[in-house]
PDB file of C-alpha atoms in Angstrom:
ATOM      1  CA  MET A  16      85.666 104.385  85.151  1.00  0.00           C
ATOM      2  CA  LEU A  17      87.529 101.295  83.998  1.00  0.00           C
ATOM      3  CA  ASP A  18      87.637 100.805  80.225  1.00  0.00           C
ATOM      4  CA  MET A  19      86.395  97.248  79.854  1.00  0.00           C
ATOM      5  CA  ASN A  20      88.463  96.368  76.813  1.00  0.00           C
ATOM      6  CA  PRO A  21      91.606  98.500  76.638  1.00  0.00           C
ATOM      7  CA  ILE A  22      94.155  97.645  73.970  1.00  0.00           C
ATOM      8  CA  TYR A  23      97.853  97.924  74.775  1.00  0.00           C
ATOM      9  CA  GLU A  24     100.547  97.525  72.150  1.00  0.00           C
ATOM     10  CA  ARG A  25     104.203  96.701  72.621  1.00  0.00           C
ATOM     11  CA  GLY A  26     106.113  96.152  69.439  1.00  0.00           C
ATOM     12  CA  ALA A  27     103.977  94.044  67.136  1.00  0.00           C
ATOM     13  CA  THR A  28     101.906  92.504  69.947  1.00  0.00           C
ATOM     14  CA  ALA A  29      98.476  93.919  70.769  1.00  0.00           C
ATOM     15  CA  VAL A  30      97.171  93.029  74.229  1.00  0.00           C
ATOM     16  CA  SER A  31      93.490  93.288  75.067  1.00  0.00           C
ATOM     17  CA  VAL A  32      92.404  93.237  78.713  1.00  0.00           C
ATOM     18  CA  ARG A  33      88.847  92.417  79.693  1.00  0.00           C
ATOM     19  CA  ARG A  34      86.920  91.168  82.673  1.00  0.00           C
ATOM     20  CA  ALA A  35      87.199  87.413  83.012  1.00  0.00           C
ATOM     21  CA  LEU A  36      84.254  85.189  82.132  1.00  0.00           C
ATOM     22  CA  PRO A  37      83.293  81.730  83.431  1.00  0.00           C
ATOM     23  CA  GLY A  38      84.490  80.274  80.118  1.00  0.00           C
ATOM     24  CA  ASP A  39      88.039  81.458  80.873  1.00  0.00           C
ATOM     25  CA  ALA A  40      88.401  79.005  83.765  1.00  0.00           C
ATOM     26  CA  GLU A  41      90.399  76.340  81.896  1.00  0.00           C
ATOM     27  CA  ALA A  42      92.841  78.824  80.355  1.00  0.00           C
ATOM     28  CA  ILE A  43      93.345  80.412  83.780  1.00  0.00           C
ATOM     29  CA  ARG A  44      93.800  76.984  85.376  1.00  0.00           C
ATOM     30  CA  ALA A  45      96.486  76.078  82.821  1.00  0.00           C
ATOM     31  CA  ILE A  46      98.444  79.273  83.562  1.00  0.00           C
ATOM     32  CA  ARG A  47      97.979  78.896  87.301  1.00  0.00           C
ATOM     33  CA  ASN A  48      98.993  75.220  87.346  1.00  0.00           C
ATOM     34  CA  ARG A  49     102.074  75.944  85.247  1.00  0.00           C
ATOM     35  CA  ALA A  50     103.098  78.535  87.862  1.00  0.00           C
ATOM     36  CA  ILE A  51     102.464  75.986  90.626  1.00  0.00           C
ATOM     37  CA  GLU A  52     104.579  73.351  88.876  1.00  0.00           C
ATOM     38  CA  ARG A  53     107.500  75.519  87.747  1.00  0.00           C
ATOM     39  CA  SER A  54     107.805  78.644  89.884  1.00  0.00           C
ATOM     40  CA  THR A  55     107.738  80.034  93.393  1.00  0.00           C
ATOM     41  CA  ALA A  56     104.984  82.512  92.509  1.00  0.00           C
ATOM     42  CA  LEU A  57     102.350  80.312  94.205  1.00  0.00           C
ATOM     43  CA  TRP A  58     103.468  78.640  97.405  1.00  0.00           C
ATOM     44  CA  THR A  59     101.764  75.316  96.873  1.00  0.00           C
ATOM     45  CA  GLN A  60     102.723  72.192  95.003  1.00  0.00           C
ATOM     46  CA  THR A  61      99.154  70.983  94.549  1.00  0.00           C
ATOM     47  CA  PRO A  62      97.720  71.742  91.100  1.00  0.00           C
ATOM     48  CA  GLN A  63      94.221  73.171  91.028  1.00  0.00           C
ATOM     49  CA  SER A  64      91.462  70.920  89.676  1.00  0.00           C
ATOM     50  CA  SER A  65      88.851  72.134  87.196  1.00  0.00           C
ATOM     51  CA  PRO A  66      86.065  72.289  89.825  1.00  0.00           C
ATOM     52  CA  GLU A  67      88.367  74.162  92.230  1.00  0.00           C
ATOM     53  CA  THR A  68      89.211  76.679  89.521  1.00  0.00           C
ATOM     54  CA  VAL A  69      85.552  77.210  88.659  1.00  0.00           C
ATOM     55  CA  ARG A  70      84.706  77.887  92.335  1.00  0.00           C
ATOM     56  CA  TRP A  71      87.755  80.116  92.847  1.00  0.00           C
ATOM     57  CA  LEU A  72      87.013  82.111  89.694  1.00  0.00           C
ATOM     58  CA  ALA A  73      83.304  82.440  90.541  1.00  0.00           C
ATOM     59  CA  THR A  74      84.218  84.231  93.772  1.00  0.00           C
ATOM     60  CA  HIS A  75      86.314  86.740  91.825  1.00  0.00           C
ATOM     61  CA  LEU A  76      83.677  87.134  89.112  1.00  0.00           C
ATOM     62  CA  GLU A  77      81.051  87.936  91.728  1.00  0.00           C
ATOM     63  CA  ARG A  78      83.353  90.605  93.161  1.00  0.00           C
ATOM     64  CA  GLY A  79      84.282  91.914  89.692  1.00  0.00           C
ATOM     65  CA  SER A  80      87.963  91.417  90.459  1.00  0.00           C
ATOM     66  CA  ALA A  81      89.147  89.025  87.728  1.00  0.00           C
ATOM     67  CA  PHE A  82      90.673  90.017  84.395  1.00  0.00           C
ATOM     68  CA  VAL A  83      92.270  88.256  81.465  1.00  0.00           C
ATOM     69  CA  ALA A  84      94.662  89.516  78.840  1.00  0.00           C
ATOM     70  CA  GLU A  85      94.421  88.232  75.295  1.00  0.00           C
ATOM     71  CA  THR A  86      96.934  88.278  72.471  1.00  0.00           C
ATOM     72  CA  ALA A  87      95.829  87.062  69.059  1.00  0.00           C
ATOM     73  CA  GLY A  88      92.584  85.777  70.605  1.00  0.00           C
ATOM     74  CA  ASP A  89      94.296  83.566  73.200  1.00  0.00           C
ATOM     75  CA  VAL A  90      94.310  84.084  76.965  1.00  0.00           C
ATOM     76  CA  ALA A  91      97.905  85.105  77.683  1.00  0.00           C
ATOM     77  CA  GLY A  92      97.529  86.010  81.345  1.00  0.00           C
ATOM     78  CA  PHE A  93      95.129  86.704  84.157  1.00  0.00           C
ATOM     79  CA  ALA A  94      94.970  88.852  87.243  1.00  0.00           C
ATOM     80  CA  VAL A  95      92.752  89.014  90.309  1.00  0.00           C
ATOM     81  CA  TYR A  96      92.498  90.878  93.546  1.00  0.00           C
ATOM     82  CA  GLY A  97      90.874  89.613  96.685  1.00  0.00           C
ATOM     83  CA  PRO A  98      90.720  90.222 100.401  1.00  0.00           C
ATOM     84  CA  TRP A  99      94.111  90.591 102.024  1.00  0.00           C
ATOM     85  CA  ARG A 100      92.795  89.178 105.286  1.00  0.00           C
ATOM     86  CA  ASP A 101      89.374  87.753 106.141  1.00  0.00           C
ATOM     87  CA  LEU A 102      88.626  89.953 109.172  1.00  0.00           C
ATOM     88  CA  ASP A 103      86.270  92.885 108.564  1.00  0.00           C
ATOM     89  CA  GLY A 104      88.849  95.426 109.736  1.00  0.00           C
ATOM     90  CA  TYR A 105      90.783  94.685 106.536  1.00  0.00           C
ATOM     91  CA  ARG A 106      87.751  95.042 104.225  1.00  0.00           C
ATOM     92  CA  HIS A 107      89.220  98.041 102.394  1.00  0.00           C
ATOM     93  CA  THR A 108      92.539  96.297 101.651  1.00  0.00           C
ATOM     94  CA  VAL A 109      93.072  93.812  98.823  1.00  0.00           C
ATOM     95  CA  GLU A 110      95.953  91.713  97.538  1.00  0.00           C
ATOM     96  CA  ASP A 111      96.745  91.407  93.854  1.00  0.00           C
ATOM     97  CA  SER A 112      97.876  88.408  91.813  1.00  0.00           C
ATOM     98  CA  VAL A 113      99.148  88.701  88.237  1.00  0.00           C
ATOM     99  CA  TYR A 114     100.167  85.718  86.080  1.00  0.00           C
ATOM    100  CA  VAL A 115     101.381  85.649  82.483  1.00  0.00           C
ATOM    101  CA  ARG A 116     101.941  82.567  80.339  1.00  0.00           C
ATOM    102  CA  GLU A 117     105.637  81.692  80.180  1.00  0.00           C
ATOM    103  CA  ASP A 118     105.716  82.091  76.396  1.00  0.00           C
ATOM    104  CA  ARG A 119     104.259  85.617  76.635  1.00  0.00           C
ATOM    105  CA  HIS A 120     106.627  87.225  79.150  1.00  0.00           C
ATOM    106  CA  GLY A 121     108.135  90.588  78.196  1.00  0.00           C
ATOM    107  CA  LEU A 122     105.210  91.753  76.047  1.00  0.00           C
ATOM    108  CA  GLY A 123     103.673  94.200  78.535  1.00  0.00           C
ATOM    109  CA  ILE A 124     100.899  91.803  79.535  1.00  0.00           C
ATOM    110  CA  GLY A 125     101.658  91.998  83.255  1.00  0.00           C
ATOM    111  CA  SER A 126     101.574  95.797  83.092  1.00  0.00           C
ATOM    112  CA  ALA A 127      98.260  95.812  81.236  1.00  0.00           C
ATOM    113  CA  LEU A 128      96.723  93.432  83.777  1.00  0.00           C
ATOM    114  CA  LEU A 129      98.049  95.265  86.831  1.00  0.00           C
ATOM    115  CA  SER A 130      96.773  98.562  85.436  1.00  0.00           C
ATOM    116  CA  ALA A 131      93.285  97.062  85.052  1.00  0.00           C
ATOM    117  CA  LEU A 132      93.378  95.685  88.608  1.00  0.00           C
ATOM    118  CA  ILE A 133      94.385  99.008  90.109  1.00  0.00           C
ATOM    119  CA  ASP A 134      91.719 100.892  88.154  1.00  0.00           C
ATOM    120  CA  SER A 135      89.069  98.369  89.194  1.00  0.00           C
ATOM    121  CA  ALA A 136      90.056  98.484  92.871  1.00  0.00           C
ATOM    122  CA  ARG A 137      89.993 102.293  92.824  1.00  0.00           C
ATOM    123  CA  ASP A 138      86.577 102.276  91.131  1.00  0.00           C
ATOM    124  CA  ALA A 139      85.376  99.908  93.878  1.00  0.00           C
ATOM    125  CA  GLY A 140      86.424 102.452  96.515  1.00  0.00           C
ATOM    126  CA  LEU A 141      89.142 100.287  98.036  1.00  0.00           C
ATOM    127  CA  HIS A 142      91.884 101.930 100.097  1.00  0.00           C
ATOM    128  CA  VAL A 143      95.104  99.890  99.725  1.00  0.00           C
ATOM    129  CA  MET A 144      96.419  97.146  97.454  1.00  0.00           C
ATOM    130  CA  ILE A 145      99.057  94.765  98.811  1.00  0.00           C
ATOM    131  CA  ALA A 146     101.458  92.650  96.777  1.00  0.00           C
ATOM    132  CA  GLY A 147     103.040  89.622  98.437  1.00  0.00           C
ATOM    133  CA  ILE A 148     105.937  88.558  96.211  1.00  0.00           C
ATOM    134  CA  GLU A 149     108.594  85.875  96.600  1.00  0.00           C
ATOM    135  CA  ALA A 150     111.653  87.989  97.393  1.00  0.00           C
ATOM    136  CA  GLU A 151     113.757  86.659  94.487  1.00  0.00           C
ATOM    137  CA  ASN A 152     111.066  87.457  91.890  1.00  0.00           C
ATOM    138  CA  ALA A 153     112.790  90.609  90.644  1.00  0.00           C
ATOM    139  CA  ALA A 154     110.529  90.962  87.593  1.00  0.00           C
ATOM    140  CA  SER A 155     107.362  91.085  89.698  1.00  0.00           C
ATOM    141  CA  ILE A 156     108.938  93.488  92.178  1.00  0.00           C
ATOM    142  CA  ARG A 157     109.985  95.804  89.306  1.00  0.00           C
ATOM    143  CA  LEU A 158     106.496  95.592  87.786  1.00  0.00           C
ATOM    144  CA  HIS A 159     104.894  96.675  91.045  1.00  0.00           C
ATOM    145  CA  GLU A 160     107.454  99.438  91.583  1.00  0.00           C
ATOM    146  CA  ARG A 161     106.589 100.878  88.143  1.00  0.00           C
ATOM    147  CA  PHE A 162     103.002 101.277  89.346  1.00  0.00           C
ATOM    148  CA  GLY A 163     104.020 103.048  92.545  1.00  0.00           C
ATOM    149  CA  PHE A 164     103.999 100.153  95.003  1.00  0.00           C
ATOM    150  CA  GLN A 165     106.366 100.788  97.899  1.00  0.00           C
ATOM    151  CA  HIS A 166     108.423  98.068  99.579  1.00  0.00           C
ATOM    152  CA  VAL A 167     107.189  97.815 103.178  1.00  0.00           C
ATOM    153  CA  GLY A 168     109.145  94.812 104.352  1.00  0.00           C
ATOM    154  CA  THR A 169     110.471  91.342 103.724  1.00  0.00           C
ATOM    155  CA  VAL A 170     109.601  88.465 106.014  1.00  0.00           C
ATOM    156  CA  PRO A 171     112.323  85.827 105.887  1.00  0.00           C
ATOM    157  CA  GLU A 172     111.668  82.106 105.527  1.00  0.00           C
ATOM    158  CA  VAL A 173     107.873  82.134 105.883  1.00  0.00           C
ATOM    159  CA  GLY A 174     107.220  79.639 103.096  1.00  0.00           C
ATOM    160  CA  THR A 175     108.832  76.644 101.494  1.00  0.00           C
ATOM    161  CA  LYS A 176     108.790  75.123  98.041  1.00  0.00           C
ATOM    162  CA  PHE A 177     111.125  72.956  95.983  1.00  0.00           C
ATOM    163  CA  GLY A 178     113.080  72.091  99.132  1.00  0.00           C
ATOM    164  CA  ARG A 179     114.066  75.624 100.092  1.00  0.00           C
ATOM    165  CA  TRP A 180     112.822  78.375 102.373  1.00  0.00           C
ATOM    166  CA  LEU A 181     111.243  81.407 100.732  1.00  0.00           C
ATOM    167  CA  ASP A 182     111.178  85.041 101.823  1.00  0.00           C
ATOM    168  CA  LEU A 183     108.063  87.154 101.272  1.00  0.00           C
ATOM    169  CA  THR A 184     108.426  90.754 100.106  1.00  0.00           C
ATOM    170  CA  LEU A 185     105.428  92.921 100.927  1.00  0.00           C
ATOM    171  CA  MET A 186     104.603  95.969  98.816  1.00  0.00           C
ATOM    172  CA  ARG A 187     101.816  98.522  99.267  1.00  0.00           C
ATOM    173  CA  LEU A 188      99.954 100.885  96.959  1.00  0.00           C
ATOM    174  CA  PRO A 189      97.548 103.492  98.346  1.00  0.00           C
ATOM    175  CA  LEU A 190      94.435 103.587  96.150  1.00  0.00           C
ATOM    176  CA  THR A 191      92.738 106.654  97.629  1.00  0.00           C
TER     177      THR A 191
END
């Protein structure tokens, strides 16, 4: 059973992970939009509006698949999992997404969030978790490897952002 408010400590920073709430939408949107504007983690250049974030988050809240990490009472990161593909044959497979505020990298927040996602997906009886990661995002690849994700392939030049082609690394974690 997933502990709903685990505390992780790294150095002097305590990280609390909990299920996301509707009131977390703006903090999540800020983190998400920063990733859209400055990184290749999300392959879009269109920031998410407040209403879009509320709708997107509501879907994850209904599923029980959204978490936030807090440090010193502030949302420092969020993570979700959702369907990998929309067809019913994939209903036991999910894809994870983990985002940490730029000023909170290196504090173990990504690890705390990914751990909560994996526990939640296992508790939900899901079979496999997929990570789709921009191939040059070494930190995210290392994070997933630490949790047992295996590299299953890289698809070259399937996305574009900031005027360059991006490769997608796919990783897989069996949950059952």
